[in-house]
PDB file of C-alpha atoms in Angstrom:
ATOM      1  CA  MET A  29     -82.137-211.087 -66.119  1.00 77.00           C
ATOM      2  CA  GLN A  30     -79.238-211.754 -68.463  1.00 92.00           C
ATOM      3  CA  LEU A  31     -76.738-208.933 -68.910  1.00 95.00           C
ATOM      4  CA  SER A  32     -76.102-207.487 -72.347  1.00 95.00           C
ATOM      5  CA  PRO A  33     -72.576-207.679 -73.809  1.00 96.00           C
ATOM      6  CA  GLN A  34     -72.181-203.938 -73.145  1.00 97.00           C
ATOM      7  CA  GLU A  35     -73.249-204.355 -69.502  1.00 96.00           C
ATOM      8  CA  ILE A  36     -70.758-207.214 -69.106  1.00 97.00           C
ATOM      9  CA  ALA A  37     -67.992-205.044 -70.572  1.00 98.00           C
ATOM     10  CA  GLU A  38     -68.864-202.158 -68.239  1.00 97.00           C
ATOM     11  CA  ARG A  39     -69.061-204.334 -65.115  1.00 97.00           C
ATOM     12  CA  SER A  40     -65.794-206.072 -66.017  1.00 97.00           C
ATOM     13  CA  ALA A  41     -64.127-202.671 -66.465  1.00 98.00           C
ATOM     14  CA  GLN A  42     -65.500-201.406 -63.146  1.00 97.00           C
ATOM     15  CA  ALA A  43     -64.104-204.444 -61.345  1.00 97.00           C
ATOM     16  CA  MET A  44     -60.712-204.072 -63.005  1.00 97.00           C
ATOM     17  CA  TRP A  45     -60.518-200.290 -62.524  1.00 97.00           C
ATOM     18  CA  ALA A  46     -61.177-200.687 -58.794  1.00 97.00           C
ATOM     19  CA  ARG A  47     -57.930-202.681 -58.513  1.00 96.00           C
ATOM     20  CA  ASP A  48     -55.827-200.990 -61.242  1.00 96.00           C
ATOM     21  CA  ASP A  49     -53.483-198.873 -59.171  1.00 96.00           C
ATOM     22  CA  ALA A  50     -50.884-198.667 -61.976  1.00 95.00           C
ATOM     23  CA  SER A  51     -53.209-196.964 -64.475  1.00 96.00           C
ATOM     24  CA  LYS A  52     -54.517-194.598 -61.803  1.00 96.00           C
ATOM     25  CA  TRP A  53     -50.960-193.756 -60.671  1.00 95.00           C
ATOM     26  CA  LEU A  54     -50.030-192.998 -64.283  1.00 95.00           C
ATOM     27  CA  GLY A  55     -52.908-190.493 -64.422  1.00 96.00           C
ATOM     28  CA  CYS A  56     -55.063-192.461 -66.861  1.00 97.00           C
ATOM     29  CA  SER A  57     -58.770-192.111 -67.264  1.00 98.00           C
ATOM     30  CA  LEU A  58     -60.961-194.922 -68.566  1.00 98.00           C
ATOM     31  CA  ASP A  59     -62.983-193.093 -71.212  1.00 98.00           C
ATOM     32  CA  ALA A  60     -64.934-195.910 -72.882  1.00 98.00           C
ATOM     33  CA  VAL A  61     -65.323-199.649 -72.920  1.00 98.00           C
ATOM     34  CA  ALA A  62     -67.337-202.024 -75.085  1.00 98.00           C
ATOM     35  CA  PRO A  63     -67.023-205.694 -75.969  1.00 98.00           C
ATOM     36  CA  GLY A  64     -63.518-206.060 -77.402  1.00 98.00           C
ATOM     37  CA  SER A  65     -62.608-202.393 -77.181  1.00 98.00           C
ATOM     38  CA  ALA A  66     -61.505-199.739 -74.722  1.00 98.00           C
ATOM     39  CA  THR A  67     -60.273-196.149 -74.703  1.00 98.00           C
ATOM     40  CA  LEU A  68     -57.943-194.713 -72.070  1.00 98.00           C
ATOM     41  CA  SER A  69     -56.221-191.338 -71.992  1.00 98.00           C
ATOM     42  CA  MET A  70     -53.639-189.401 -70.009  1.00 98.00           C
ATOM     43  CA  THR A  71     -52.033-185.974 -70.029  1.00 98.00           C
ATOM     44  CA  VAL A  72     -48.236-185.897 -70.344  1.00 98.00           C
ATOM     45  CA  GLU A  73     -46.921-184.206 -67.204  1.00 97.00           C
ATOM     46  CA  THR A  74     -43.374-183.306 -66.177  1.00 97.00           C
ATOM     47  CA  HIS A  75     -42.864-186.586 -64.304  1.00 97.00           C
ATOM     48  CA  HIS A  76     -43.669-188.501 -67.552  1.00 98.00           C
ATOM     49  CA  THR A  77     -40.834-186.850 -69.523  1.00 97.00           C
ATOM     50  CA  ASN A  78     -37.394-188.289 -70.170  1.00 97.00           C
ATOM     51  CA  GLY A  79     -33.931-186.821 -70.860  1.00 96.00           C
ATOM     52  CA  HIS A  80     -35.086-185.649 -74.295  1.00 97.00           C
ATOM     53  CA  ASP A  81     -37.923-183.654 -72.669  1.00 96.00           C
ATOM     54  CA  ILE A  82     -40.562-185.857 -74.365  1.00 98.00           C
ATOM     55  CA  CYS A  83     -42.898-188.471 -72.943  1.00 98.00           C
ATOM     56  CA  HIS A  84     -40.957-191.553 -71.864  1.00 98.00           C
ATOM     57  CA  GLY A  85     -41.783-194.500 -74.108  1.00 98.00           C
ATOM     58  CA  GLY A  86     -42.466-196.693 -71.096  1.00 97.00           C
ATOM     59  CA  TYR A  87     -45.409-194.497 -70.133  1.00 98.00           C
ATOM     60  CA  ILE A  88     -46.795-194.577 -73.675  1.00 98.00           C
ATOM     61  CA  PHE A  89     -46.443-198.368 -73.615  1.00 98.00           C
ATOM     62  CA  THR A  90     -48.206-198.524 -70.240  1.00 98.00           C
ATOM     63  CA  LEU A  91     -51.104-196.417 -71.530  1.00 98.00           C
ATOM     64  CA  ALA A  92     -51.474-198.683 -74.584  1.00 98.00           C
ATOM     65  CA  ASP A  93     -51.086-201.835 -72.479  1.00 98.00           C
ATOM     66  CA  SER A  94     -53.812-200.673 -70.107  1.00 98.00           C
ATOM     67  CA  ALA A  95     -56.214-200.015 -73.004  1.00 98.00           C
ATOM     68  CA  PHE A  96     -55.365-203.479 -74.339  1.00 98.00           C
ATOM     69  CA  ALA A  97     -56.080-204.994 -70.904  1.00 98.00           C
ATOM     70  CA  PHE A  98     -59.515-203.397 -70.613  1.00 98.00           C
ATOM     71  CA  ALA A  99     -60.425-204.442 -74.166  1.00 98.00           C
ATOM     72  CA  CYS A 100     -59.464-208.089 -73.804  1.00 98.00           C
ATOM     73  CA  ASN A 101     -60.999-208.369 -70.326  1.00 98.00           C
ATOM     74  CA  SER A 102     -64.381-207.034 -71.498  1.00 98.00           C
ATOM     75  CA  TYR A 103     -66.075-210.461 -71.610  1.00 98.00           C
ATOM     76  CA  ASN A 104     -65.985-211.224 -67.853  1.00 97.00           C
ATOM     77  CA  GLN A 105     -63.089-213.615 -68.258  1.00 97.00           C
ATOM     78  CA  ILE A 106     -59.687-213.069 -66.656  1.00 97.00           C
ATOM     79  CA  VAL A 107     -57.273-212.358 -69.494  1.00 98.00           C
ATOM     80  CA  VAL A 108     -53.553-211.626 -69.299  1.00 98.00           C
ATOM     81  CA  ALA A 109     -50.971-210.435 -71.803  1.00 97.00           C
ATOM     82  CA  GLN A 110     -49.016-213.114 -73.606  1.00 97.00           C
ATOM     83  CA  HIS A 111     -46.920-210.884 -75.864  1.00 97.00           C
ATOM     84  CA  ASN A 112     -46.964-207.161 -76.676  1.00 98.00           C
ATOM     85  CA  SER A 113     -45.010-204.959 -79.056  1.00 98.00           C
ATOM     86  CA  ILE A 114     -45.042-201.256 -79.794  1.00 98.00           C
ATOM     87  CA  THR A 115     -43.777-199.026 -82.576  1.00 98.00           C
ATOM     88  CA  PHE A 116     -43.144-195.423 -81.616  1.00 98.00           C
ATOM     89  CA  ILE A 117     -44.012-193.074 -84.474  1.00 98.00           C
ATOM     90  CA  ALA A 118     -43.836-189.567 -83.015  1.00 98.00           C
ATOM     91  CA  PRO A 119     -42.943-188.118 -79.610  1.00 98.00           C
ATOM     92  CA  GLY A 120     -45.505-187.174 -77.018  1.00 98.00           C
ATOM     93  CA  ALA A 121     -44.887-183.643 -75.782  1.00 97.00           C
ATOM     94  CA  LEU A 122     -45.349-182.148 -72.350  1.00 97.00           C
ATOM     95  CA  GLY A 123     -49.022-181.173 -72.005  1.00 98.00           C
ATOM     96  CA  ASP A 124     -50.246-183.526 -74.749  1.00 98.00           C
ATOM     97  CA  ARG A 125     -53.405-185.466 -74.068  1.00 98.00           C
ATOM     98  CA  LEU A 126     -52.618-188.990 -75.282  1.00 98.00           C
ATOM     99  CA  THR A 127     -55.494-191.314 -76.102  1.00 98.00           C
ATOM    100  CA  ALA A 128     -55.124-195.062 -76.578  1.00 98.00           C
ATOM    101  CA  VAL A 129     -57.911-196.805 -78.479  1.00 98.00           C
ATOM    102  CA  ALA A 130     -57.823-200.610 -78.324  1.00 98.00           C
ATOM    103  CA  ARG A 131     -59.771-202.798 -80.706  1.00 98.00           C
ATOM    104  CA  GLU A 132     -60.100-206.522 -81.007  1.00 98.00           C
ATOM    105  CA  VAL A 133     -58.613-208.034 -84.165  1.00 98.00           C
ATOM    106  CA  ALA A 134     -59.359-211.703 -83.419  1.00 98.00           C
ATOM    107  CA  ARG A 135     -60.417-214.047 -80.592  1.00 97.00           C
ATOM    108  CA  PHE A 136     -59.789-217.754 -80.998  1.00 96.00           C
ATOM    109  CA  GLY A 137     -59.767-220.462 -78.342  1.00 96.00           C
ATOM    110  CA  ARG A 138     -58.118-218.954 -75.277  1.00 97.00           C
ATOM    111  CA  SER A 139     -56.134-216.400 -77.312  1.00 98.00           C
ATOM    112  CA  GLY A 140     -56.763-212.964 -78.753  1.00 98.00           C
ATOM    113  CA  ILE A 141     -55.067-210.264 -80.797  1.00 98.00           C
ATOM    114  CA  TYR A 142     -55.673-206.568 -80.160  1.00 98.00           C
ATOM    115  CA  ASP A 143     -54.380-203.401 -81.824  1.00 98.00           C
ATOM    116  CA  VAL A 144     -54.012-200.128 -79.948  1.00 98.00           C
ATOM    117  CA  ARG A 145     -53.406-196.756 -81.581  1.00 98.00           C
ATOM    118  CA  VAL A 146     -52.101-193.935 -79.410  1.00 98.00           C
ATOM    119  CA  GLU A 147     -52.804-190.412 -80.676  1.00 98.00           C
ATOM    120  CA  ASN A 148     -52.380-186.925 -79.271  1.00 98.00           C
ATOM    121  CA  GLN A 149     -55.147-184.329 -78.966  1.00 98.00           C
ATOM    122  CA  ASP A 150     -54.623-183.272 -82.603  1.00 98.00           C
ATOM    123  CA  GLY A 151     -55.076-186.813 -83.950  1.00 98.00           C
ATOM    124  CA  LYS A 152     -51.358-187.238 -84.607  1.00 98.00           C
ATOM    125  CA  VAL A 153     -50.363-190.901 -84.294  1.00 98.00           C
ATOM    126  CA  ILE A 154     -47.820-191.340 -81.503  1.00 98.00           C
ATOM    127  CA  ALA A 155     -47.559-195.148 -81.414  1.00 98.00           C
ATOM    128  CA  GLU A 156     -49.040-198.410 -82.688  1.00 98.00           C
ATOM    129  CA  PHE A 157     -49.232-201.345 -80.273  1.00 98.00           C
ATOM    130  CA  ARG A 158     -50.194-204.983 -80.843  1.00 98.00           C
ATOM    131  CA  GLY A 159     -51.074-207.254 -77.956  1.00 98.00           C
ATOM    132  CA  SER A 160     -51.646-210.985 -77.766  1.00 98.00           C
ATOM    133  CA  SER A 161     -53.802-212.180 -74.901  1.00 98.00           C
ATOM    134  CA  ARG A 162     -54.476-215.440 -73.096  1.00 98.00           C
ATOM    135  CA  ILE A 163     -57.573-216.363 -71.076  1.00 98.00           C
ATOM    136  CA  VAL A 164     -56.801-217.841 -67.652  1.00 97.00           C
ATOM    137  CA  SER A 165     -59.232-219.110 -65.017  1.00 96.00           C
ATOM    138  CA  GLY A 166     -61.626-216.822 -63.214  1.00 96.00           C
ATOM    139  CA  LYS A 167     -64.165-214.054 -63.729  1.00 96.00           C
ATOM    140  CA  HIS A 168     -64.273-210.382 -62.777  1.00 97.00           C
ATOM    141  CA  PHE A 169     -67.719-210.682 -61.217  1.00 94.00           C
ATOM    142  CA  GLU A 170     -70.413-213.278 -60.636  1.00 92.00           C
ATOM    143  CA  GLU A 171     -73.197-213.016 -63.162  1.00 85.00           C
ATOM    144  CA  ASP A 172     -76.608-213.386 -61.535  1.00 73.00           C
ATOM    145  CA  ALA A 173     -78.980-215.900 -63.029  1.00 52.00           C
TER     146      ALA A 173
END
């Protein structure tokens, strides 16, 4: 039986999540995945804050980068980041629940472009991230014929 695109996205995410120690260490949860999209979230805790007593930008970037990774790896192909950039719009505060929603903008050849919006629990935009991806060799799981 051939898997649906949604089943492929879910199985790819399961395989990645099993090995994603960085996202788990950060305190992320994988909330949703679909072909070309993913949603991850985390709560800002004391160890995420910087000298300004706000969420360190590196943790916001990591949350967005992880959502990007799950979105671009949702087709059972191994995909890595080629280039990423982020614009910080507002600070994340201690106790905020930050949610990163990644969506595919374009896939062409071995490359892809993905946008990730990070918002807090009130829908306030915290950051906008753009990632460029590159397909490399390999699969997350063997698809049964």
